[in-house]
Amino acid sequence: MMESTVTRLKRMYLWPTASVTSRKPAFFLITFSCFLLYGSVMHLIVNDISMEEVHVIETTAGQFGVLYYLTLFTIYRKGILEIYADLSNFTKFGKPYNFDKRNKQLNQWSRWFSVVLYFFVISVFAWPGIFTQSCEDLNVALNKTEVCGVVSPVWLPFRFDYKPMKQFVYFWQSFCCLYSNGGAGTISFAMSETIEHLILRVEDLKILFPKIVAERSPEVRRKMLAKWVDYHLWLLSIGKLMNDTYRYSFSVIVLCAGTLFGCIGYTVMKNASTNFNSSFIFFGWMESVFVICVCGQRLMDAFHSVGTTVYNSEWCDTDVDFQKGVILITIRAQKPVRIYAGPFSYVSHLLILTVFQTSYSYINLLNASS
């Protein structure tokens, strides 16, 4: 299960392997990737923050978001490993209907997601390194002395405007972008993939219920219903574990996405012809946010539809005890499983709209301040 995604996470030491089970390598690489965030923050502190520095705020917000995401994932990694183990275990309730086909499809989607993600991630640090003319023109226009040919303007306690120091800084910044953005994007798909596998089991649950109703023997039907209820409760417990594990990482959508998109929107509106780098950051983030929110919405709809499937079955023709059980199942199914993004919002289609509303407010604020 999730072979493609897990392989990439293992390469980044974000997922335990046969030889490395400790989280120390992951924390080391995350700390090593803080270089770009540190330099951007120091640049904003040392220099006077003006409207021309919005692109540095973009870098700061983006790097803070992905490093925050990676750190919380690593801290709560035990939870996702438990979810993965539960969803990979077919001894108790068997393999869900269409599992192999769906797993193959998700692996294919994972590969395509990775191709698109790394195209944007590589473009983020490759573009400034190749096309330095816009940076040099901006230096002339604003009488600035920023070092061109690096991913983002940074302040460091030493000079780096000469070879080979500039190349050293550029490659370190590039590693920061590649590991932090690539790792966060891959993790977001891994979480979304576990949600899709849970949805697959909910669909399997819905397929099983009409077979229970069709059983003629009341005794056999009661046993089948008891096992079905155990299956339902087990899936609900996995949904609760997902919420308890993912809510901290998903809170980055509420904390950073709106601010980041607002800064990107302002930067692109001011000078769309030279700010392709901002567009790459936007599409890289938006890909992950969109996948997470769509999967969260699908999970809510899947659990909610269990009650509809049960109600629409021919349960009226069964015995009274079975009918009482159906009523309780229908009532419980009215409360959907939600995965929260922080304490207030939950991942759904509505969260995408909320992010864009927040970003629009920041664009207006920045326009009013300029």
C-alpha positions as YAML, in Angstrom:
chain: A
units: angstrom
residues:
- id: 1
  name: MET
  ca: [0.00, 0.00, 0.00]
- id: 2
  name: MET
  ca: [1.24, 3.51, -0.90]
- id: 3
  name: GLU
  ca: [4.45, 2.04, -2.34]
- id: 4
  name: SER
  ca: [5.38, 5.04, -4.48]
- id: 5
  name: THR
  ca: [4.85, 7.68, -1.77]
- id: 6
  name: VAL
  ca: [6.49, 5.69, 1.02]
- id: 7
  name: THR
  ca: [9.58, 5.09, -1.15]
- id: 8
  name: ARG
  ca: [10.09, 8.83, -1.63]
- id: 9
  name: LEU
  ca: [9.57, 9.54, 2.08]
- id: 10
  name: LYS
  ca: [12.16, 6.91, 2.98]
- id: 11
  name: ARG
  ca: [14.70, 8.57, 0.69]
- id: 12
  name: MET
  ca: [14.23, 11.81, 2.66]
- id: 13
  name: TYR
  ca: [14.44, 9.95, 6.03]
- id: 14
  name: LEU
  ca: [10.91, 11.09, 6.84]
- id: 15
  name: TRP
  ca: [9.68, 7.48, 7.00]
- id: 16
  name: PRO
  ca: [11.40, 4.72, 8.99]
- id: 17
  name: THR
  ca: [13.40, 2.16, 7.02]
- id: 18
  name: ALA
  ca: [14.73, -1.27, 7.93]
- id: 19
  name: SER
  ca: [18.08, 0.25, 8.91]
- id: 20
  name: VAL
  ca: [16.99, 3.68, 10.22]
- id: 21
  name: THR
  ca: [14.00, 3.87, 12.56]
- id: 22
  name: SER
  ca: [15.04, 6.93, 14.59]
- id: 23
  name: ARG
  ca: [13.62, 10.39, 13.90]
- id: 24
  name: LYS
  ca: [17.03, 12.03, 14.45]
- id: 25
  name: PRO
  ca: [18.04, 12.06, 10.73]
- id: 26
  name: ALA
  ca: [14.74, 13.74, 9.86]
- id: 27
  name: PHE
  ca: [15.17, 16.40, 12.54]
- id: 28
  name: PHE
  ca: [18.78, 16.99, 11.44]
- id: 29
  name: LEU
  ca: [17.77, 17.55, 7.80]
- id: 30
  name: ILE
  ca: [14.89, 19.81, 8.85]
- id: 31
  name: THR
  ca: [17.27, 21.88, 10.99]
- id: 32
  name: PHE
  ca: [19.81, 22.00, 8.14]
- id: 33
  name: SER
  ca: [17.02, 23.27, 5.86]
- id: 34
  name: CYS
  ca: [16.33, 26.26, 8.16]
- id: 35
  name: PHE
  ca: [19.21, 28.17, 6.55]
- id: 36
  name: LEU
  ca: [16.98, 29.94, 4.01]
- id: 37
  name: LEU
  ca: [14.38, 30.83, 6.66]
- id: 38
  name: TYR
  ca: [17.08, 32.20, 8.99]
- id: 39
  name: GLY
  ca: [18.64, 34.34, 6.24]
- id: 40
  name: SER
  ca: [15.27, 35.72, 5.12]
- id: 41
  name: VAL
  ca: [14.20, 36.62, 8.66]
- id: 42
  name: MET
  ca: [17.53, 38.31, 9.36]
- id: 43
  name: HIS
  ca: [17.26, 40.22, 6.07]
- id: 44
  name: LEU
  ca: [13.87, 41.61, 7.15]
- id: 45
  name: ILE
  ca: [15.22, 42.51, 10.61]
- id: 46
  name: VAL
  ca: [18.47, 44.14, 9.50]
- id: 47
  name: ASN
  ca: [17.03, 46.05, 6.53]
- id: 48
  name: ASP
  ca: [14.12, 48.45, 6.65]
- id: 49
  name: ILE
  ca: [11.00, 46.53, 5.66]
- id: 50
  name: SER
  ca: [9.35, 48.22, 2.69]
- id: 51
  name: MET
  ca: [6.81, 47.23, 0.07]
- id: 52
  name: GLU
  ca: [9.71, 46.25, -2.20]
- id: 53
  name: GLU
  ca: [10.56, 43.47, 0.30]
- id: 54
  name: VAL
  ca: [7.26, 41.60, -0.07]
- id: 55
  name: HIS
  ca: [9.03, 38.87, -2.06]
- id: 56
  name: VAL
  ca: [11.27, 38.25, 0.97]
- id: 57
  name: ILE
  ca: [8.17, 37.99, 3.16]
- id: 58
  name: GLU
  ca: [6.91, 35.38, 0.66]
- id: 59
  name: THR
  ca: [10.06, 33.33, 1.15]
- id: 60
  name: THR
  ca: [9.85, 33.69, 4.93]
- id: 61
  name: ALA
  ca: [6.17, 32.68, 5.10]
- id: 62
  name: GLY
  ca: [6.64, 29.82, 2.66]
- id: 63
  name: GLN
  ca: [9.71, 28.39, 4.39]
- id: 64
  name: PHE
  ca: [8.17, 28.78, 7.83]
- id: 65
  name: GLY
  ca: [5.06, 26.95, 6.63]
- id: 66
  name: VAL
  ca: [6.81, 23.94, 5.11]
- id: 67
  name: LEU
  ca: [9.33, 23.59, 7.96]
- id: 68
  name: TYR
  ca: [6.49, 23.86, 10.50]
- id: 69
  name: TYR
  ca: [4.66, 21.16, 8.53]
- id: 70
  name: LEU
  ca: [7.70, 18.86, 8.38]
- id: 71
  name: THR
  ca: [8.46, 19.31, 12.08]
- id: 72
  name: LEU
  ca: [4.93, 18.50, 13.24]
- id: 73
  name: PHE
  ca: [4.72, 15.52, 10.90]
- id: 74
  name: THR
  ca: [7.96, 14.15, 12.35]
- id: 75
  name: ILE
  ca: [6.81, 14.76, 15.93]
- id: 76
  name: TYR
  ca: [3.48, 12.96, 15.32]
- id: 77
  name: ARG
  ca: [4.91, 10.37, 12.92]
- id: 78
  name: LYS
  ca: [3.90, 7.54, 15.24]
- id: 79
  name: GLY
  ca: [0.25, 8.32, 14.53]
- id: 80
  name: ILE
  ca: [0.51, 8.08, 10.75]
- id: 81
  name: LEU
  ca: [2.55, 4.88, 11.06]
- id: 82
  name: GLU
  ca: [-0.25, 3.41, 13.18]
- id: 83
  name: ILE
  ca: [-2.83, 4.52, 10.59]
- id: 84
  name: TYR
  ca: [-0.73, 2.99, 7.82]
- id: 85
  name: ALA
  ca: [-0.41, -0.29, 9.75]
- id: 86
  name: ASP
  ca: [-4.17, -0.46, 10.42]
- id: 87
  name: LEU
  ca: [-5.11, 0.23, 6.81]
- id: 88
  name: SER
  ca: [-2.56, -2.35, 5.60]
- id: 89
  name: ASN
  ca: [-3.97, -5.06, 7.89]
- id: 90
  name: PHE
  ca: [-6.54, -7.30, 6.17]
- id: 91
  name: THR
  ca: [-6.69, -10.09, 8.75]
- id: 92
  name: LYS
  ca: [-9.67, -8.76, 10.72]
- id: 93
  name: PHE
  ca: [-12.09, -7.52, 8.05]
- id: 94
  name: GLY
  ca: [-10.49, -8.74, 4.84]
- id: 95
  name: LYS
  ca: [-9.27, -6.86, 1.78]
- id: 96
  name: PRO
  ca: [-11.73, -4.18, 0.60]
- id: 97
  name: TYR
  ca: [-13.47, -4.53, -2.72]
- id: 98
  name: ASN
  ca: [-11.40, -3.07, -5.58]
- id: 99
  name: PHE
  ca: [-8.40, -2.54, -3.29]
- id: 100
  name: ASP
  ca: [-5.70, -3.59, -5.78]
- id: 101
  name: LYS
  ca: [-7.15, -1.47, -8.57]
- id: 102
  name: ARG
  ca: [-7.52, 1.56, -6.31]
- id: 103
  name: ASN
  ca: [-4.05, 1.17, -4.81]
- id: 104
  name: LYS
  ca: [-2.51, 0.98, -8.28]
- id: 105
  name: GLN
  ca: [-4.43, 4.10, -9.29]
- id: 106
  name: LEU
  ca: [-3.27, 6.00, -6.20]
- id: 107
  name: ASN
  ca: [0.34, 5.00, -6.86]
- id: 108
  name: GLN
  ca: [0.01, 6.37, -10.38]
- id: 109
  name: TRP
  ca: [-1.49, 9.61, -9.07]
- id: 110
  name: SER
  ca: [1.36, 9.81, -6.54]
- id: 111
  name: ARG
  ca: [3.93, 9.67, -9.33]
- id: 112
  name: TRP
  ca: [2.16, 12.38, -11.34]
- id: 113
  name: PHE
  ca: [1.75, 14.51, -8.22]
- id: 114
  name: SER
  ca: [5.47, 14.18, -7.57]
- id: 115
  name: VAL
  ca: [6.37, 15.18, -11.15]
- id: 116
  name: VAL
  ca: [4.25, 18.34, -10.97]
- id: 117
  name: LEU
  ca: [5.41, 19.15, -7.43]
- id: 118
  name: TYR
  ca: [9.12, 18.88, -8.19]
- id: 119
  name: PHE
  ca: [8.72, 20.84, -11.41]
- id: 120
  name: PHE
  ca: [7.49, 23.81, -9.37]
- id: 121
  name: VAL
  ca: [9.98, 23.23, -6.52]
- id: 122
  name: ILE
  ca: [12.99, 23.05, -8.85]
- id: 123
  name: SER
  ca: [11.72, 26.09, -10.75]
- id: 124
  name: VAL
  ca: [11.60, 28.08, -7.49]
- id: 125
  name: PHE
  ca: [15.38, 27.89, -7.02]
- id: 126
  name: ALA
  ca: [16.46, 27.40, -10.65]
- id: 127
  name: TRP
  ca: [14.75, 30.54, -11.98]
- id: 128
  name: PRO
  ca: [16.67, 33.09, -9.83]
- id: 129
  name: GLY
  ca: [19.93, 31.27, -10.50]
- id: 130
  name: ILE
  ca: [19.52, 31.38, -14.28]
- id: 131
  name: PHE
  ca: [17.71, 34.67, -14.84]
- id: 132
  name: THR
  ca: [19.55, 37.30, -12.81]
- id: 133
  name: GLN
  ca: [18.85, 40.27, -15.06]
- id: 134
  name: SER
  ca: [15.59, 41.23, -13.33]
- id: 135
  name: CYS
  ca: [17.41, 41.33, -9.98]
- id: 136
  name: GLU
  ca: [20.17, 43.51, -11.42]
- id: 137
  name: ASP
  ca: [17.63, 45.87, -13.02]
- id: 138
  name: LEU
  ca: [15.83, 46.18, -9.68]
- id: 139
  name: ASN
  ca: [19.10, 47.01, -7.93]
- id: 140
  name: VAL
  ca: [19.74, 49.82, -10.43]
- id: 141
  name: ALA
  ca: [16.18, 51.17, -10.21]
- id: 142
  name: LEU
  ca: [16.08, 51.20, -6.40]
- id: 143
  name: ASN
  ca: [19.78, 51.91, -5.82]
- id: 144
  name: LYS
  ca: [20.16, 48.67, -3.89]
- id: 145
  name: THR
  ca: [23.13, 46.34, -3.47]
- id: 146
  name: GLU
  ca: [21.42, 42.98, -3.06]
- id: 147
  name: VAL
  ca: [23.35, 39.93, -4.23]
- id: 148
  name: CYS
  ca: [21.82, 38.54, -7.43]
- id: 149
  name: GLY
  ca: [21.97, 34.90, -8.48]
- id: 150
  name: VAL
  ca: [20.67, 33.50, -5.18]
- id: 151
  name: VAL
  ca: [17.25, 32.02, -4.41]
- id: 152
  name: SER
  ca: [16.18, 34.89, -2.15]
- id: 153
  name: PRO
  ca: [17.85, 37.94, -0.57]
- id: 154
  name: VAL
  ca: [19.29, 36.95, 2.79]
- id: 155
  name: TRP
  ca: [21.42, 38.52, 5.49]
- id: 156
  name: LEU
  ca: [24.43, 36.52, 6.66]
- id: 157
  name: PRO
  ca: [27.24, 37.46, 9.06]
- id: 158
  name: PHE
  ca: [29.77, 37.25, 6.22]
- id: 159
  name: ARG
  ca: [30.13, 38.53, 2.66]
- id: 160
  name: PHE
  ca: [28.97, 36.18, -0.08]
- id: 161
  name: ASP
  ca: [28.93, 38.39, -3.19]
- id: 162
  name: TYR
  ca: [31.97, 36.67, -4.70]
- id: 163
  name: LYS
  ca: [32.93, 33.23, -5.94]
- id: 164
  name: PRO
  ca: [32.77, 30.60, -4.55]
- id: 165
  name: MET
  ca: [30.79, 31.90, -1.53]
- id: 166
  name: LYS
  ca: [27.83, 33.01, -3.65]
- id: 167
  name: GLN
  ca: [27.61, 29.56, -5.26]
- id: 168
  name: PHE
  ca: [27.88, 27.94, -1.82]
- id: 169
  name: VAL
  ca: [24.99, 30.05, -0.49]
- id: 170
  name: TYR
  ca: [22.93, 29.41, -3.64]
- id: 171
  name: PHE
  ca: [23.32, 25.62, -3.44]
- id: 172
  name: TRP
  ca: [22.51, 25.58, 0.27]
- id: 173
  name: GLN
  ca: [19.38, 27.65, -0.37]
- id: 174
  name: SER
  ca: [18.49, 25.29, -3.24]
- id: 175
  name: PHE
  ca: [18.79, 22.29, -0.93]
- id: 176
  name: CYS
  ca: [16.54, 24.05, 1.59]
- id: 177
  name: CYS
  ca: [13.88, 24.56, -1.10]
- id: 178
  name: LEU
  ca: [14.19, 21.04, -2.48]
- id: 179
  name: TYR
  ca: [14.03, 19.24, 0.86]
- id: 180
  name: SER
  ca: [11.49, 21.40, 2.69]
- id: 181
  name: ASN
  ca: [9.04, 22.04, -0.15]
- id: 182
  name: GLY
  ca: [9.46, 18.60, -1.72]
- id: 183
  name: GLY
  ca: [9.17, 16.86, 1.64]
- id: 184
  name: ALA
  ca: [6.11, 18.83, 2.72]
- id: 185
  name: GLY
  ca: [4.37, 18.22, -0.61]
- id: 186
  name: THR
  ca: [5.09, 14.49, -0.48]
- id: 187
  name: ILE
  ca: [3.82, 14.28, 3.10]
- id: 188
  name: SER
  ca: [0.62, 16.09, 2.14]
- id: 189
  name: PHE
  ca: [-0.04, 13.47, -0.55]
- id: 190
  name: ALA
  ca: [0.83, 10.65, 1.87]
- id: 191
  name: MET
  ca: [-1.77, 11.93, 4.32]
- id: 192
  name: SER
  ca: [-4.30, 12.39, 1.51]
- id: 193
  name: GLU
  ca: [-3.55, 8.86, 0.30]
- id: 194
  name: THR
  ca: [-4.33, 7.37, 3.72]
- id: 195
  name: ILE
  ca: [-7.61, 9.30, 3.67]
- id: 196
  name: GLU
  ca: [-8.41, 7.80, 0.26]
- id: 197
  name: HIS
  ca: [-7.69, 4.30, 1.58]
- id: 198
  name: LEU
  ca: [-10.05, 4.96, 4.49]
- id: 199
  name: ILE
  ca: [-12.71, 6.13, 2.00]
- id: 200
  name: LEU
  ca: [-12.20, 2.87, 0.08]
- id: 201
  name: ARG
  ca: [-13.01, 0.90, 3.24]
- id: 202
  name: VAL
  ca: [-16.09, 3.02, 3.88]
- id: 203
  name: GLU
  ca: [-17.24, 2.21, 0.34]
- id: 204
  name: ASP
  ca: [-16.61, -1.46, 1.13]
- id: 205
  name: LEU
  ca: [-18.74, -1.07, 4.25]
- id: 206
  name: LYS
  ca: [-21.60, 0.29, 2.14]
- id: 207
  name: ILE
  ca: [-21.32, -2.62, -0.30]
- id: 208
  name: LEU
  ca: [-21.58, -5.16, 2.53]
- id: 209
  name: PHE
  ca: [-24.81, -3.84, 4.10]
- id: 210
  name: PRO
  ca: [-27.29, -4.86, 1.34]
- id: 211
  name: LYS
  ca: [-25.83, -8.38, 1.54]
- id: 212
  name: ILE
  ca: [-26.65, -8.45, 5.25]
- id: 213
  name: VAL
  ca: [-30.23, -7.32, 4.62]
- id: 214
  name: ALA
  ca: [-30.63, -9.99, 1.92]
- id: 215
  name: GLU
  ca: [-29.72, -12.75, 4.39]
- id: 216
  name: ARG
  ca: [-32.89, -14.74, 5.20]
- id: 217
  name: SER
  ca: [-31.82, -16.27, 8.51]
- id: 218
  name: PRO
  ca: [-32.38, -13.79, 11.41]
- id: 219
  name: GLU
  ca: [-29.63, -15.42, 13.49]
- id: 220
  name: VAL
  ca: [-27.03, -15.23, 10.72]
- id: 221
  name: ARG
  ca: [-28.16, -11.71, 9.88]
- id: 222
  name: ARG
  ca: [-27.63, -10.55, 13.48]
- id: 223
  name: LYS
  ca: [-24.09, -11.97, 13.50]
- id: 224
  name: MET
  ca: [-23.32, -10.32, 10.17]
- id: 225
  name: LEU
  ca: [-24.71, -7.02, 11.47]
- id: 226
  name: ALA
  ca: [-22.61, -7.25, 14.65]
- id: 227
  name: LYS
  ca: [-19.46, -7.75, 12.56]
- id: 228
  name: TRP
  ca: [-20.52, -4.91, 10.24]
- id: 229
  name: VAL
  ca: [-20.96, -2.59, 13.26]
- id: 230
  name: ASP
  ca: [-17.50, -3.58, 14.52]
- id: 231
  name: TYR
  ca: [-16.13, -2.73, 11.07]
- id: 232
  name: HIS
  ca: [-17.89, 0.64, 11.16]
- id: 233
  name: LEU
  ca: [-16.61, 1.46, 14.65]
- id: 234
  name: TRP
  ca: [-13.08, 0.46, 13.62]
- id: 235
  name: LEU
  ca: [-13.22, 2.83, 10.64]
- id: 236
  name: LEU
  ca: [-14.54, 5.60, 12.90]
- id: 237
  name: SER
  ca: [-11.63, 5.02, 15.29]
- id: 238
  name: ILE
  ca: [-9.17, 5.36, 12.39]
- id: 239
  name: GLY
  ca: [-10.93, 8.58, 11.37]
- id: 240
  name: LYS
  ca: [-10.52, 9.90, 14.92]
- id: 241
  name: LEU
  ca: [-6.84, 8.93, 14.93]
- id: 242
  name: MET
  ca: [-6.39, 10.76, 11.62]
- id: 243
  name: ASN
  ca: [-7.92, 13.89, 13.11]
- id: 244
  name: ASP
  ca: [-5.76, 13.65, 16.24]
- id: 245
  name: THR
  ca: [-2.60, 13.14, 14.14]
- id: 246
  name: TYR
  ca: [-3.14, 15.39, 11.11]
- id: 247
  name: ARG
  ca: [-4.84, 18.41, 12.64]
- id: 248
  name: TYR
  ca: [-1.56, 19.93, 13.85]
- id: 249
  name: SER
  ca: [0.17, 19.62, 10.49]
- id: 250
  name: PHE
  ca: [-2.90, 20.79, 8.56]
- id: 251
  name: SER
  ca: [-3.07, 23.93, 10.71]
- id: 252
  name: VAL
  ca: [-0.35, 25.34, 8.44]
- id: 253
  name: ILE
  ca: [-3.08, 25.87, 5.81]
- id: 254
  name: VAL
  ca: [-4.91, 28.26, 8.13]
- id: 255
  name: LEU
  ca: [-1.76, 29.91, 9.54]
- id: 256
  name: CYS
  ca: [0.34, 30.45, 6.42]
- id: 257
  name: ALA
  ca: [-1.47, 29.73, 3.15]
- id: 258
  name: GLY
  ca: [-3.67, 32.84, 3.13]
- id: 259
  name: THR
  ca: [-0.79, 35.15, 4.07]
- id: 260
  name: LEU
  ca: [1.54, 33.57, 1.52]
- id: 261
  name: PHE
  ca: [-1.01, 33.70, -1.30]
- id: 262
  name: GLY
  ca: [-1.79, 37.33, -0.45]
- id: 263
  name: CYS
  ca: [1.89, 38.32, -0.71]
- id: 264
  name: ILE
  ca: [2.25, 36.35, -3.94]
- id: 265
  name: GLY
  ca: [-0.85, 37.98, -5.41]
- id: 266
  name: TYR
  ca: [0.43, 41.45, -4.56]
- id: 267
  name: THR
  ca: [3.89, 40.72, -6.00]
- id: 268
  name: VAL
  ca: [2.51, 39.30, -9.25]
- id: 269
  name: MET
  ca: [0.05, 42.16, -9.68]
- id: 270
  name: LYS
  ca: [2.83, 44.73, -9.26]
- id: 271
  name: ASN
  ca: [5.20, 43.13, -11.75]
- id: 272
  name: ALA
  ca: [3.78, 40.02, -13.38]
- id: 273
  name: SER
  ca: [6.43, 39.83, -16.11]
- id: 274
  name: THR
  ca: [9.38, 39.24, -13.73]
- id: 275
  name: ASN
  ca: [7.80, 37.36, -10.83]
- id: 276
  name: PHE
  ca: [7.54, 33.83, -12.19]
- id: 277
  name: ASN
  ca: [9.25, 32.63, -9.02]
- id: 278
  name: SER
  ca: [6.24, 33.73, -6.97]
- id: 279
  name: SER
  ca: [3.93, 31.88, -9.34]
- id: 280
  name: PHE
  ca: [5.94, 28.67, -8.91]
- id: 281
  name: ILE
  ca: [5.61, 28.94, -5.11]
- id: 282
  name: PHE
  ca: [1.86, 29.52, -5.44]
- id: 283
  name: PHE
  ca: [1.20, 26.53, -7.69]
- id: 284
  name: GLY
  ca: [3.39, 24.25, -5.57]
- id: 285
  name: TRP
  ca: [1.47, 25.17, -2.42]
- id: 286
  name: MET
  ca: [-1.91, 25.20, -4.14]
- id: 287
  name: GLU
  ca: [-1.43, 21.67, -5.46]
- id: 288
  name: SER
  ca: [-0.99, 20.32, -1.93]
- id: 289
  name: VAL
  ca: [-3.74, 22.44, -0.34]
- id: 290
  name: PHE
  ca: [-6.21, 21.44, -3.06]
- id: 291
  name: VAL
  ca: [-5.51, 17.70, -2.71]
- id: 292
  name: ILE
  ca: [-5.80, 17.81, 1.10]
- id: 293
  name: CYS
  ca: [-9.06, 19.76, 1.09]
- id: 294
  name: VAL
  ca: [-10.68, 17.62, -1.63]
- id: 295
  name: CYS
  ca: [-9.78, 14.41, 0.22]
- id: 296
  name: GLY
  ca: [-11.07, 15.84, 3.50]
- id: 297
  name: GLN
  ca: [-14.39, 16.70, 1.84]
- id: 298
  name: ARG
  ca: [-14.61, 13.24, 0.27]
- id: 299
  name: LEU
  ca: [-14.04, 11.63, 3.67]
- id: 300
  name: MET
  ca: [-16.88, 13.60, 5.25]
- id: 301
  name: ASP
  ca: [-19.21, 12.74, 2.37]
- id: 302
  name: ALA
  ca: [-18.25, 9.05, 2.48]
- id: 303
  name: PHE
  ca: [-19.04, 8.61, 6.18]
- id: 304
  name: HIS
  ca: [-22.22, 10.66, 5.87]
- id: 305
  name: SER
  ca: [-23.40, 8.49, 2.97]
- id: 306
  name: VAL
  ca: [-23.24, 5.36, 5.15]
- id: 307
  name: GLY
  ca: [-26.49, 6.40, 6.83]
- id: 308
  name: THR
  ca: [-28.12, 7.06, 3.45]
- id: 309
  name: THR
  ca: [-27.08, 3.64, 2.14]
- id: 310
  name: VAL
  ca: [-28.40, 1.90, 5.25]
- id: 311
  name: TYR
  ca: [-31.69, 3.82, 5.15]
- id: 312
  name: ASN
  ca: [-32.25, 3.11, 1.44]
- id: 313
  name: SER
  ca: [-31.82, -0.64, 1.90]
- id: 314
  name: GLU
  ca: [-34.81, -2.98, 2.36]
- id: 315
  name: TRP
  ca: [-34.45, -3.07, 6.14]
- id: 316
  name: CYS
  ca: [-38.20, -2.64, 6.69]
- id: 317
  name: ASP
  ca: [-38.73, -6.29, 5.74]
- id: 318
  name: THR
  ca: [-36.43, -7.58, 8.50]
- id: 319
  name: ASP
  ca: [-37.13, -8.46, 12.14]
- id: 320
  name: VAL
  ca: [-37.69, -5.82, 14.82]
- id: 321
  name: ASP
  ca: [-34.28, -6.20, 16.50]
- id: 322
  name: PHE
  ca: [-32.52, -5.64, 13.19]
- id: 323
  name: GLN
  ca: [-34.67, -2.57, 12.52]
- id: 324
  name: LYS
  ca: [-33.68, -1.09, 15.88]
- id: 325
  name: GLY
  ca: [-30.03, -1.57, 14.99]
- id: 326
  name: VAL
  ca: [-30.56, 0.17, 11.65]
- id: 327
  name: ILE
  ca: [-32.07, 3.19, 13.40]
- id: 328
  name: LEU
  ca: [-29.04, 3.50, 15.71]
- id: 329
  name: ILE
  ca: [-26.64, 3.17, 12.76]
- id: 330
  name: THR
  ca: [-28.52, 5.87, 10.85]
- id: 331
  name: ILE
  ca: [-28.39, 8.24, 13.82]
- id: 332
  name: ARG
  ca: [-24.64, 7.70, 14.32]
- id: 333
  name: ALA
  ca: [-23.92, 8.22, 10.64]
- id: 334
  name: GLN
  ca: [-25.36, 11.75, 10.82]
- id: 335
  name: LYS
  ca: [-22.19, 12.85, 12.60]
- id: 336
  name: PRO
  ca: [-19.49, 12.91, 9.91]
- id: 337
  name: VAL
  ca: [-15.79, 12.32, 10.44]
- id: 338
  name: ARG
  ca: [-13.89, 15.60, 10.08]
- id: 339
  name: ILE
  ca: [-10.18, 16.29, 10.01]
- id: 340
  name: TYR
  ca: [-9.52, 19.69, 11.53]
- id: 341
  name: ALA
  ca: [-6.86, 22.14, 10.41]
- id: 342
  name: GLY
  ca: [-6.11, 23.67, 13.79]
- id: 343
  name: PRO
  ca: [-8.74, 24.38, 16.45]
- id: 344
  name: PHE
  ca: [-11.42, 26.04, 14.30]
- id: 345
  name: SER
  ca: [-11.46, 24.99, 10.63]
- id: 346
  name: TYR
  ca: [-11.61, 21.54, 9.06]
- id: 347
  name: VAL
  ca: [-10.30, 20.43, 5.67]
- id: 348
  name: SER
  ca: [-13.03, 20.69, 3.05]
- id: 349
  name: HIS
  ca: [-13.98, 22.64, -0.05]
- id: 350
  name: LEU
  ca: [-14.92, 25.50, 2.25]
- id: 351
  name: LEU
  ca: [-11.34, 25.78, 3.53]
- id: 352
  name: ILE
  ca: [-10.09, 26.47, -0.01]
- id: 353
  name: LEU
  ca: [-12.54, 29.36, -0.23]
- id: 354
  name: THR
  ca: [-11.44, 30.60, 3.21]
- id: 355
  name: VAL
  ca: [-7.79, 30.61, 2.13]
- id: 356
  name: PHE
  ca: [-8.57, 32.69, -0.95]
- id: 357
  name: GLN
  ca: [-10.73, 35.08, 1.09]
- id: 358
  name: THR
  ca: [-7.83, 35.59, 3.50]
- id: 359
  name: SER
  ca: [-5.36, 36.12, 0.65]
- id: 360
  name: TYR
  ca: [-7.69, 38.67, -0.96]
- id: 361
  name: SER
  ca: [-7.79, 40.60, 2.33]
- id: 362
  name: TYR
  ca: [-3.98, 40.64, 2.47]
- id: 363
  name: ILE
  ca: [-3.77, 41.85, -1.14]
- id: 364
  name: ASN
  ca: [-6.09, 44.75, -0.31]
- id: 365
  name: LEU
  ca: [-4.09, 45.53, 2.83]
- id: 366
  name: LEU
  ca: [-0.79, 45.57, 0.93]
- id: 367
  name: ASN
  ca: [-2.27, 47.71, -1.85]
- id: 368
  name: ALA
  ca: [-3.57, 50.19, 0.71]
- id: 369
  name: SER
  ca: [-0.16, 50.35, 2.39]
- id: 370
  name: SER
  ca: [1.83, 50.89, -0.81]
...
